[in-house]
Short mmCIF file of N, CA and C in Angstrom, two decimals:
data_model
loop_
_atom_site.label_atom_id
_atom_site.label_comp_id
_atom_site.label_asym_id
_atom_site.label_seq_id
_atom_site.Cartn_x
_atom_site.Cartn_y
_atom_site.Cartn_z
N MET J 1 1.80 1.47 -31.64
CA MET J 1 1.85 1.26 -30.20
C MET J 1 2.81 0.11 -29.91
N THR J 2 3.82 0.33 -29.08
CA THR J 2 4.74 -0.72 -28.72
C THR J 2 4.48 -1.13 -27.28
N ALA J 3 4.78 -2.39 -26.99
CA ALA J 3 4.63 -2.88 -25.63
C ALA J 3 5.75 -2.30 -24.78
N PRO J 4 5.48 -1.98 -23.52
CA PRO J 4 6.52 -1.42 -22.67
C PRO J 4 7.55 -2.49 -22.30
N ASP J 5 8.78 -2.04 -22.01
CA ASP J 5 9.78 -2.95 -21.49
C ASP J 5 9.28 -3.43 -20.14
N MET J 6 9.67 -4.64 -19.75
CA MET J 6 9.22 -5.14 -18.46
C MET J 6 10.25 -6.09 -17.86
N THR J 7 10.19 -6.24 -16.54
CA THR J 7 11.05 -7.18 -15.83
C THR J 7 10.20 -8.35 -15.40
N VAL J 8 10.70 -9.58 -15.65
CA VAL J 8 9.98 -10.80 -15.27
C VAL J 8 10.93 -11.72 -14.54
N PHE J 9 10.35 -12.65 -13.79
CA PHE J 9 11.12 -13.67 -13.09
C PHE J 9 10.69 -15.02 -13.64
N ASP J 10 11.64 -15.97 -13.74
CA ASP J 10 11.24 -17.32 -14.11
C ASP J 10 11.14 -18.15 -12.83
N ALA J 11 10.85 -19.44 -12.97
CA ALA J 11 10.63 -20.31 -11.80
C ALA J 11 11.86 -20.39 -10.90
N SER J 12 13.05 -20.22 -11.46
CA SER J 12 14.27 -20.29 -10.66
C SER J 12 14.58 -18.96 -9.97
N ARG J 13 13.68 -17.99 -10.14
CA ARG J 13 13.80 -16.64 -9.59
C ARG J 13 14.88 -15.83 -10.30
N SER J 14 15.30 -16.28 -11.47
CA SER J 14 16.19 -15.45 -12.29
C SER J 14 15.38 -14.28 -12.80
N ARG J 15 16.00 -13.12 -12.83
CA ARG J 15 15.30 -11.92 -13.29
C ARG J 15 15.78 -11.55 -14.69
N PHE J 16 14.82 -11.25 -15.56
CA PHE J 16 15.13 -10.86 -16.93
C PHE J 16 14.40 -9.57 -17.25
N ARG J 17 15.06 -8.69 -17.99
CA ARG J 17 14.40 -7.49 -18.50
C ARG J 17 14.10 -7.73 -19.96
N LEU J 18 12.83 -7.59 -20.35
CA LEU J 18 12.39 -7.81 -21.72
C LEU J 18 12.27 -6.47 -22.43
N ILE J 19 12.85 -6.39 -23.61
CA ILE J 19 12.80 -5.17 -24.40
C ILE J 19 12.09 -5.47 -25.71
N ASN J 20 11.00 -4.74 -25.97
CA ASN J 20 10.24 -4.91 -27.21
C ASN J 20 10.93 -4.09 -28.29
N ASP J 21 11.41 -4.78 -29.33
CA ASP J 21 12.14 -4.12 -30.41
C ASP J 21 11.36 -4.08 -31.72
N TRP J 22 10.16 -4.66 -31.77
CA TRP J 22 9.44 -4.81 -33.04
C TRP J 22 9.21 -3.46 -33.70
N GLN J 23 9.72 -3.32 -34.92
CA GLN J 23 9.59 -2.10 -35.71
C GLN J 23 10.22 -0.89 -35.03
N ASN J 24 11.14 -1.12 -34.07
CA ASN J 24 11.68 -0.02 -33.29
C ASN J 24 13.07 -0.37 -32.73
N LEU J 25 13.88 -1.12 -33.47
CA LEU J 25 15.18 -1.55 -32.98
C LEU J 25 16.18 -0.41 -33.07
N SER J 26 16.79 -0.07 -31.95
CA SER J 26 17.79 1.01 -31.94
C SER J 26 19.12 0.50 -32.48
N ALA J 27 19.96 1.42 -32.92
CA ALA J 27 21.30 1.07 -33.42
C ALA J 27 22.12 0.42 -32.30
N GLU J 28 21.99 0.95 -31.08
CA GLU J 28 22.72 0.39 -29.94
C GLU J 28 22.31 -1.06 -29.69
N ASN J 29 20.99 -1.33 -29.68
CA ASN J 29 20.53 -2.70 -29.45
C ASN J 29 20.90 -3.62 -30.61
N SER J 30 20.93 -3.09 -31.83
CA SER J 30 21.38 -3.88 -32.99
C SER J 30 22.80 -4.38 -32.77
N ASP J 31 23.68 -3.48 -32.35
CA ASP J 31 25.08 -3.85 -32.11
C ASP J 31 25.19 -4.88 -30.99
N LEU J 32 24.42 -4.69 -29.92
CA LEU J 32 24.45 -5.63 -28.79
C LEU J 32 23.93 -7.01 -29.19
N ILE J 33 22.89 -7.04 -30.01
CA ILE J 33 22.33 -8.33 -30.46
C ILE J 33 23.32 -9.04 -31.38
N LEU J 34 23.95 -8.30 -32.29
CA LEU J 34 24.97 -8.91 -33.15
C LEU J 34 26.11 -9.50 -32.32
N ALA J 35 26.54 -8.78 -31.29
CA ALA J 35 27.60 -9.27 -30.40
C ALA J 35 27.16 -10.54 -29.67
N PHE J 36 25.90 -10.57 -29.23
CA PHE J 36 25.33 -11.75 -28.57
C PHE J 36 25.35 -12.95 -29.52
N TRP J 37 24.87 -12.75 -30.75
CA TRP J 37 24.86 -13.86 -31.72
C TRP J 37 26.27 -14.36 -32.00
N ARG J 38 27.23 -13.45 -32.14
CA ARG J 38 28.63 -13.85 -32.36
C ARG J 38 29.16 -14.64 -31.16
N ARG J 39 28.95 -14.11 -29.97
CA ARG J 39 29.44 -14.74 -28.75
C ARG J 39 28.89 -16.16 -28.59
N GLU J 40 27.61 -16.35 -28.95
CA GLU J 40 26.96 -17.65 -28.78
C GLU J 40 27.09 -18.55 -30.01
N GLY J 41 27.67 -18.01 -31.10
CA GLY J 41 27.81 -18.80 -32.32
C GLY J 41 26.48 -19.06 -33.01
N ALA J 42 25.53 -18.15 -32.84
CA ALA J 42 24.17 -18.35 -33.37
C ALA J 42 24.09 -18.11 -34.87
N ILE J 43 24.54 -16.97 -35.32
CA ILE J 43 24.49 -16.62 -36.75
C ILE J 43 25.88 -16.13 -37.13
N LYS J 44 26.60 -16.96 -37.85
CA LYS J 44 27.99 -16.62 -38.18
C LYS J 44 28.10 -15.77 -39.43
N ASP J 45 27.16 -15.89 -40.34
CA ASP J 45 27.18 -15.14 -41.59
C ASP J 45 26.67 -13.72 -41.34
N GLU J 46 27.52 -12.72 -41.58
CA GLU J 46 27.16 -11.32 -41.31
C GLU J 46 25.96 -10.85 -42.12
N LYS J 47 25.84 -11.30 -43.39
CA LYS J 47 24.71 -10.90 -44.22
C LYS J 47 23.40 -11.45 -43.65
N LYS J 48 23.42 -12.72 -43.23
CA LYS J 48 22.21 -13.31 -42.63
C LYS J 48 21.86 -12.61 -41.33
N ALA J 49 22.87 -12.29 -40.56
CA ALA J 49 22.63 -11.59 -39.29
C ALA J 49 22.01 -10.22 -39.55
N SER J 50 22.48 -9.54 -40.58
CA SER J 50 21.94 -8.22 -40.93
C SER J 50 20.47 -8.32 -41.31
N VAL J 51 20.13 -9.31 -42.09
CA VAL J 51 18.73 -9.53 -42.48
C VAL J 51 17.89 -9.86 -41.25
N ARG J 52 18.41 -10.72 -40.39
CA ARG J 52 17.67 -11.15 -39.20
C ARG J 52 17.42 -9.98 -38.25
N LEU J 53 18.32 -9.00 -38.22
CA LEU J 53 18.11 -7.83 -37.37
C LEU J 53 16.81 -7.10 -37.72
N GLN J 54 16.41 -7.14 -38.98
CA GLN J 54 15.17 -6.48 -39.41
C GLN J 54 13.94 -7.21 -38.88
N GLU J 55 14.13 -8.42 -38.35
CA GLU J 55 13.02 -9.25 -37.89
C GLU J 55 12.93 -9.35 -36.37
N ILE J 56 13.77 -8.59 -35.65
CA ILE J 56 13.81 -8.69 -34.18
C ILE J 56 12.46 -8.28 -33.60
N VAL J 57 11.93 -9.12 -32.72
CA VAL J 57 10.69 -8.81 -32.00
C VAL J 57 11.03 -8.29 -30.61
N ALA J 58 11.90 -9.02 -29.90
CA ALA J 58 12.25 -8.64 -28.53
C ALA J 58 13.57 -9.29 -28.15
N HIS J 59 14.18 -8.76 -27.11
CA HIS J 59 15.35 -9.41 -26.54
C HIS J 59 15.25 -9.33 -25.02
N ALA J 60 15.98 -10.22 -24.36
CA ALA J 60 15.99 -10.27 -22.90
C ALA J 60 17.41 -10.08 -22.40
N CYS J 61 17.51 -9.36 -21.28
CA CYS J 61 18.80 -9.13 -20.62
C CYS J 61 18.74 -9.73 -19.22
N ASP J 62 19.89 -10.21 -18.75
CA ASP J 62 19.95 -10.72 -17.37
C ASP J 62 20.15 -9.54 -16.41
N GLU J 63 20.38 -9.85 -15.15
CA GLU J 63 20.50 -8.79 -14.14
C GLU J 63 21.71 -7.90 -14.35
N THR J 64 22.71 -8.39 -15.11
CA THR J 64 23.90 -7.57 -15.37
C THR J 64 23.73 -6.70 -16.61
N GLY J 65 22.62 -6.87 -17.32
CA GLY J 65 22.37 -6.10 -18.54
C GLY J 65 22.84 -6.78 -19.81
N GLN J 66 23.40 -7.98 -19.68
CA GLN J 66 23.88 -8.72 -20.85
C GLN J 66 22.71 -9.41 -21.56
N ILE J 67 22.69 -9.34 -22.90
CA ILE J 67 21.63 -10.01 -23.66
C ILE J 67 21.78 -11.52 -23.52
N VAL J 68 20.65 -12.18 -23.22
CA VAL J 68 20.67 -13.63 -23.02
C VAL J 68 19.70 -14.36 -23.95
N ALA J 69 18.81 -13.64 -24.64
CA ALA J 69 17.87 -14.27 -25.57
C ALA J 69 17.34 -13.23 -26.55
N VAL J 70 17.01 -13.71 -27.75
CA VAL J 70 16.46 -12.85 -28.80
C VAL J 70 15.38 -13.65 -29.53
N CYS J 71 14.26 -12.99 -29.84
CA CYS J 71 13.27 -13.65 -30.69
C CYS J 71 13.01 -12.79 -31.92
N THR J 72 12.73 -13.46 -33.03
CA THR J 72 12.50 -12.80 -34.31
C THR J 72 11.23 -13.36 -34.95
N ALA J 73 10.69 -12.62 -35.90
CA ALA J 73 9.53 -13.08 -36.66
C ALA J 73 9.53 -12.41 -38.02
N TYR J 74 8.94 -13.07 -38.97
CA TYR J 74 8.74 -12.48 -40.29
C TYR J 74 7.42 -12.99 -40.84
N GLY J 75 6.75 -12.15 -41.59
CA GLY J 75 5.47 -12.52 -42.16
C GLY J 75 5.62 -13.39 -43.38
N SER J 76 4.76 -14.41 -43.49
CA SER J 76 4.76 -15.27 -44.67
C SER J 76 3.38 -15.89 -44.85
N MET J 77 3.12 -16.30 -46.07
CA MET J 77 1.85 -16.96 -46.39
C MET J 77 2.16 -18.44 -46.61
N LEU J 78 1.66 -19.27 -45.72
CA LEU J 78 1.90 -20.70 -45.85
C LEU J 78 0.68 -21.37 -46.48
N PRO J 79 0.89 -22.18 -47.51
CA PRO J 79 -0.25 -22.84 -48.16
C PRO J 79 -1.09 -23.66 -47.18
N ARG J 80 -0.45 -24.23 -46.17
CA ARG J 80 -1.15 -25.06 -45.19
C ARG J 80 -2.24 -24.28 -44.46
N PHE J 81 -2.04 -22.97 -44.26
CA PHE J 81 -3.00 -22.15 -43.52
C PHE J 81 -3.80 -21.21 -44.41
N GLY J 82 -3.23 -20.79 -45.53
CA GLY J 82 -3.94 -19.89 -46.43
C GLY J 82 -4.14 -18.49 -45.87
N GLN J 83 -3.43 -18.15 -44.82
CA GLN J 83 -3.51 -16.83 -44.19
C GLN J 83 -2.09 -16.38 -43.86
N PRO J 84 -1.84 -15.07 -43.84
CA PRO J 84 -0.50 -14.61 -43.46
C PRO J 84 -0.25 -14.86 -41.97
N MET J 85 0.91 -15.41 -41.67
CA MET J 85 1.29 -15.74 -40.30
C MET J 85 2.70 -15.19 -40.05
N TYR J 86 2.99 -14.89 -38.78
CA TYR J 86 4.36 -14.58 -38.40
C TYR J 86 5.08 -15.89 -38.14
N GLN J 87 6.18 -16.13 -38.84
CA GLN J 87 7.04 -17.28 -38.54
C GLN J 87 7.96 -16.83 -37.41
N TYR J 88 7.96 -17.55 -36.31
CA TYR J 88 8.65 -17.15 -35.08
C TYR J 88 9.92 -17.97 -34.88
N ARG J 89 10.96 -17.31 -34.39
CA ARG J 89 12.20 -17.97 -34.00
C ARG J 89 12.64 -17.41 -32.65
N CYS J 90 13.32 -18.24 -31.89
CA CYS J 90 13.87 -17.77 -30.61
C CYS J 90 15.23 -18.41 -30.40
N PHE J 91 16.18 -17.61 -29.98
CA PHE J 91 17.50 -18.13 -29.62
C PHE J 91 17.80 -17.70 -28.19
N VAL J 92 18.09 -18.69 -27.35
CA VAL J 92 18.42 -18.46 -25.94
C VAL J 92 19.88 -18.85 -25.75
N GLY J 93 20.65 -18.00 -25.09
CA GLY J 93 22.05 -18.29 -24.81
C GLY J 93 22.21 -19.59 -24.03
N ALA J 94 23.32 -20.26 -24.25
CA ALA J 94 23.56 -21.59 -23.67
C ALA J 94 23.39 -21.62 -22.14
N THR J 95 23.86 -20.61 -21.47
CA THR J 95 23.78 -20.58 -20.00
C THR J 95 22.34 -20.57 -19.49
N TRP J 96 21.43 -20.05 -20.29
CA TRP J 96 20.06 -19.83 -19.84
C TRP J 96 19.05 -20.85 -20.38
N ARG J 97 19.50 -21.88 -21.05
CA ARG J 97 18.58 -22.83 -21.69
C ARG J 97 17.83 -23.74 -20.73
N THR J 98 18.23 -23.81 -19.49
CA THR J 98 17.50 -24.63 -18.52
C THR J 98 16.44 -23.82 -17.77
N THR J 99 16.32 -22.54 -18.09
CA THR J 99 15.31 -21.69 -17.46
C THR J 99 14.03 -21.72 -18.31
N ASN J 100 13.04 -20.98 -17.89
CA ASN J 100 11.78 -20.85 -18.65
C ASN J 100 11.84 -19.70 -19.65
N LEU J 101 13.05 -19.24 -19.98
CA LEU J 101 13.20 -18.07 -20.83
C LEU J 101 12.57 -18.27 -22.21
N VAL J 102 12.58 -19.47 -22.74
CA VAL J 102 11.97 -19.70 -24.06
C VAL J 102 10.47 -19.39 -24.01
N SER J 103 9.80 -19.78 -22.94
CA SER J 103 8.38 -19.47 -22.78
C SER J 103 8.14 -17.99 -22.53
N ILE J 104 9.01 -17.38 -21.75
CA ILE J 104 8.91 -15.95 -21.46
C ILE J 104 9.05 -15.15 -22.75
N MET J 105 9.98 -15.55 -23.61
CA MET J 105 10.19 -14.85 -24.87
C MET J 105 8.98 -15.00 -25.80
N LEU J 106 8.39 -16.18 -25.81
CA LEU J 106 7.21 -16.38 -26.65
C LEU J 106 6.06 -15.50 -26.18
N ARG J 107 5.86 -15.41 -24.88
CA ARG J 107 4.79 -14.53 -24.38
C ARG J 107 5.07 -13.07 -24.71
N ALA J 108 6.34 -12.67 -24.65
CA ALA J 108 6.70 -11.29 -25.03
C ALA J 108 6.39 -11.05 -26.51
N ALA J 109 6.69 -12.03 -27.35
CA ALA J 109 6.40 -11.90 -28.78
C ALA J 109 4.89 -11.85 -29.02
N GLN J 110 4.14 -12.66 -28.28
CA GLN J 110 2.68 -12.63 -28.42
C GLN J 110 2.14 -11.24 -28.11
N ARG J 111 2.64 -10.64 -27.03
CA ARG J 111 2.19 -9.29 -26.66
C ARG J 111 2.59 -8.27 -27.72
N GLY J 112 3.87 -8.27 -28.08
CA GLY J 112 4.38 -7.27 -29.02
C GLY J 112 3.77 -7.39 -30.40
N LEU J 113 3.73 -8.60 -30.95
CA LEU J 113 3.16 -8.79 -32.29
C LEU J 113 1.64 -8.61 -32.26
N GLY J 114 1.00 -9.04 -31.17
CA GLY J 114 -0.45 -8.86 -31.04
C GLY J 114 -0.84 -7.40 -31.00
N ASN J 115 -0.11 -6.61 -30.22
CA ASN J 115 -0.38 -5.16 -30.17
C ASN J 115 -0.17 -4.52 -31.54
N TYR J 116 0.91 -4.91 -32.20
CA TYR J 116 1.18 -4.36 -33.53
C TYR J 116 0.06 -4.74 -34.51
N ALA J 117 -0.36 -6.00 -34.48
CA ALA J 117 -1.41 -6.47 -35.40
C ALA J 117 -2.71 -5.71 -35.18
N ARG J 118 -3.09 -5.54 -33.92
CA ARG J 118 -4.36 -4.85 -33.62
C ARG J 118 -4.36 -3.40 -34.08
N THR J 119 -3.21 -2.74 -34.04
CA THR J 119 -3.16 -1.33 -34.42
C THR J 119 -2.79 -1.12 -35.89
N ASN J 120 -2.52 -2.20 -36.63
CA ASN J 120 -2.10 -2.08 -38.03
C ASN J 120 -2.92 -2.98 -38.94
N ASP J 121 -4.19 -3.14 -38.65
CA ASP J 121 -5.12 -3.88 -39.51
C ASP J 121 -4.70 -5.33 -39.76
N PHE J 122 -4.11 -5.97 -38.79
CA PHE J 122 -3.77 -7.39 -38.82
C PHE J 122 -3.01 -7.82 -40.08
N PRO J 123 -1.75 -7.38 -40.22
CA PRO J 123 -0.96 -7.84 -41.37
C PRO J 123 -0.74 -9.35 -41.34
N CYS J 124 -0.74 -9.94 -40.17
CA CYS J 124 -0.67 -11.39 -39.98
C CYS J 124 -1.69 -11.76 -38.91
N ILE J 125 -2.24 -12.97 -39.00
CA ILE J 125 -3.31 -13.33 -38.07
C ILE J 125 -2.83 -14.11 -36.85
N GLY J 126 -1.57 -14.51 -36.83
CA GLY J 126 -1.08 -15.26 -35.69
C GLY J 126 0.40 -15.57 -35.82
N ILE J 127 0.87 -16.40 -34.91
CA ILE J 127 2.28 -16.77 -34.84
C ILE J 127 2.41 -18.26 -35.10
N LEU J 128 3.31 -18.61 -36.00
CA LEU J 128 3.59 -20.00 -36.30
C LEU J 128 4.99 -20.33 -35.79
N ILE J 129 5.11 -21.44 -35.11
CA ILE J 129 6.37 -21.83 -34.50
C ILE J 129 6.71 -23.25 -34.93
N GLU J 130 7.90 -23.45 -35.44
CA GLU J 130 8.39 -24.79 -35.70
C GLU J 130 9.42 -25.10 -34.63
N LEU J 131 9.11 -26.07 -33.78
CA LEU J 131 9.99 -26.42 -32.68
C LEU J 131 10.94 -27.52 -33.12
N LEU J 132 12.22 -27.16 -33.28
CA LEU J 132 13.21 -28.12 -33.73
C LEU J 132 13.75 -28.96 -32.58
N ALA J 133 13.88 -28.38 -31.42
CA ALA J 133 14.40 -29.08 -30.25
C ALA J 133 13.40 -28.86 -29.13
N VAL J 134 12.51 -29.80 -28.94
CA VAL J 134 11.42 -29.62 -27.99
C VAL J 134 11.79 -30.21 -26.64
N ARG J 135 11.85 -29.33 -25.63
CA ARG J 135 11.96 -29.81 -24.26
C ARG J 135 10.58 -30.25 -23.85
N SER J 136 10.50 -31.26 -23.08
CA SER J 136 9.22 -31.79 -22.64
C SER J 136 8.34 -30.71 -22.03
N GLY J 137 7.14 -30.56 -22.56
CA GLY J 137 6.15 -29.68 -21.98
C GLY J 137 6.25 -28.22 -22.36
N VAL J 138 7.17 -27.82 -23.23
CA VAL J 138 7.31 -26.40 -23.55
C VAL J 138 6.02 -25.85 -24.14
N ALA J 139 5.46 -26.53 -25.13
CA ALA J 139 4.24 -26.04 -25.79
C ALA J 139 3.07 -26.02 -24.82
N GLU J 140 3.02 -26.97 -23.90
CA GLU J 140 1.91 -27.03 -22.96
C GLU J 140 1.97 -25.92 -21.92
N LYS J 141 3.15 -25.39 -21.66
CA LYS J 141 3.32 -24.36 -20.62
C LYS J 141 2.89 -22.98 -21.06
N VAL J 142 2.82 -22.75 -22.36
CA VAL J 142 2.51 -21.42 -22.86
C VAL J 142 1.04 -21.38 -23.23
N ARG J 143 0.27 -20.55 -22.51
CA ARG J 143 -1.16 -20.45 -22.78
C ARG J 143 -1.42 -19.94 -24.18
N GLY J 144 -2.50 -20.44 -24.79
CA GLY J 144 -2.90 -19.96 -26.09
C GLY J 144 -2.20 -20.65 -27.24
N ILE J 145 -1.44 -21.70 -26.96
CA ILE J 145 -0.75 -22.42 -28.03
C ILE J 145 -1.62 -23.60 -28.46
N LEU J 146 -1.76 -23.73 -29.75
CA LEU J 146 -2.53 -24.81 -30.34
C LEU J 146 -1.58 -25.67 -31.15
N THR J 147 -1.47 -26.97 -30.82
CA THR J 147 -0.64 -27.87 -31.61
C THR J 147 -1.40 -28.20 -32.88
N VAL J 148 -0.80 -27.89 -34.01
CA VAL J 148 -1.47 -28.08 -35.29
C VAL J 148 -1.14 -29.44 -35.88
N ALA J 149 0.13 -29.79 -35.97
CA ALA J 149 0.53 -31.04 -36.62
C ALA J 149 1.99 -31.33 -36.32
N TYR J 150 2.38 -32.54 -36.61
CA TYR J 150 3.79 -32.89 -36.61
C TYR J 150 4.28 -32.74 -38.03
N GLY J 151 5.44 -32.14 -38.21
CA GLY J 151 6.00 -31.97 -39.54
C GLY J 151 6.63 -33.24 -40.04
N VAL J 152 7.09 -33.21 -41.27
CA VAL J 152 7.67 -34.39 -41.90
C VAL J 152 8.96 -34.85 -41.24
N ARG J 153 9.69 -33.95 -40.61
CA ARG J 153 10.95 -34.34 -39.96
C ARG J 153 10.77 -34.43 -38.45
N SER J 154 9.60 -34.83 -37.98
CA SER J 154 9.29 -34.93 -36.56
C SER J 154 9.44 -33.58 -35.86
N ILE J 155 9.08 -32.51 -36.55
CA ILE J 155 9.13 -31.17 -35.99
C ILE J 155 7.72 -30.80 -35.57
N TRP J 156 7.58 -30.32 -34.37
CA TRP J 156 6.27 -29.85 -33.93
C TRP J 156 5.97 -28.54 -34.62
N VAL J 157 4.77 -28.42 -35.10
CA VAL J 157 4.32 -27.14 -35.64
C VAL J 157 3.18 -26.69 -34.73
N VAL J 158 3.36 -25.55 -34.08
CA VAL J 158 2.33 -25.04 -33.18
C VAL J 158 1.97 -23.63 -33.60
N CYS J 159 0.81 -23.23 -33.21
CA CYS J 159 0.31 -21.96 -33.69
C CYS J 159 -0.38 -21.21 -32.56
N ARG J 160 -0.19 -19.90 -32.50
CA ARG J 160 -0.88 -19.04 -31.55
C ARG J 160 -1.68 -18.05 -32.39
N TRP J 161 -2.98 -18.12 -32.33
CA TRP J 161 -3.83 -17.24 -33.12
C TRP J 161 -4.06 -15.93 -32.40
N SER J 162 -4.02 -14.84 -33.17
CA SER J 162 -4.34 -13.52 -32.64
C SER J 162 -5.85 -13.38 -32.52
N PRO J 163 -6.33 -12.58 -31.57
CA PRO J 163 -7.77 -12.35 -31.48
C PRO J 163 -8.28 -11.70 -32.77
N MET J 164 -9.43 -12.14 -33.22
CA MET J 164 -10.01 -11.58 -34.45
C MET J 164 -10.59 -10.21 -34.20
N ARG J 165 -10.63 -9.41 -35.25
CA ARG J 165 -11.30 -8.12 -35.19
C ARG J 165 -12.81 -8.37 -35.12
N ALA J 166 -13.53 -7.46 -34.55
CA ALA J 166 -14.97 -7.61 -34.40
C ALA J 166 -15.67 -7.86 -35.74
N GLU J 167 -15.27 -7.11 -36.79
CA GLU J 167 -15.95 -7.28 -38.08
C GLU J 167 -15.62 -8.61 -38.73
N GLN J 168 -14.48 -9.23 -38.38
CA GLN J 168 -14.15 -10.54 -38.92
C GLN J 168 -15.02 -11.61 -38.29
N ALA J 169 -15.38 -11.42 -37.03
CA ALA J 169 -16.16 -12.44 -36.31
C ALA J 169 -17.62 -12.42 -36.75
N ALA J 170 -18.10 -11.32 -37.32
CA ALA J 170 -19.51 -11.20 -37.68
C ALA J 170 -19.86 -11.99 -38.93
#
């Protein structure tokens, strides 16, 4: 089950169309995302970009249809948690970094990965985010985020837990 595409507005009334790509990235969207990364200087190494395409969760387009943000995730087992978690990344184009798009993308990833987890026996139990460049209040604005710790390099590590299955709670 994939989350439907949707249109959202941020506080500045900018309109974005969110496309859920998790486990369902089309060849056309792959090409558009690669072009976006090249244009923004996000991932210059073609091999790394190719690998990252396999991890696409969602992307956002502006009103003209141009891609303005992409989020990715991959499953990993971190010793700190002892449970499989999705490691989350988000890249927002330079023009859109003053909007709430980073929060909008995280909520889209929560929906998409949460739906996937619930229908696929929870391959990962939540989303782990390492915030390298924290704008004031970003973590506080997104509901369901739990600040876990500060990392060794003054990196915030925050976590969004997926709802447990009924048999896990018993």
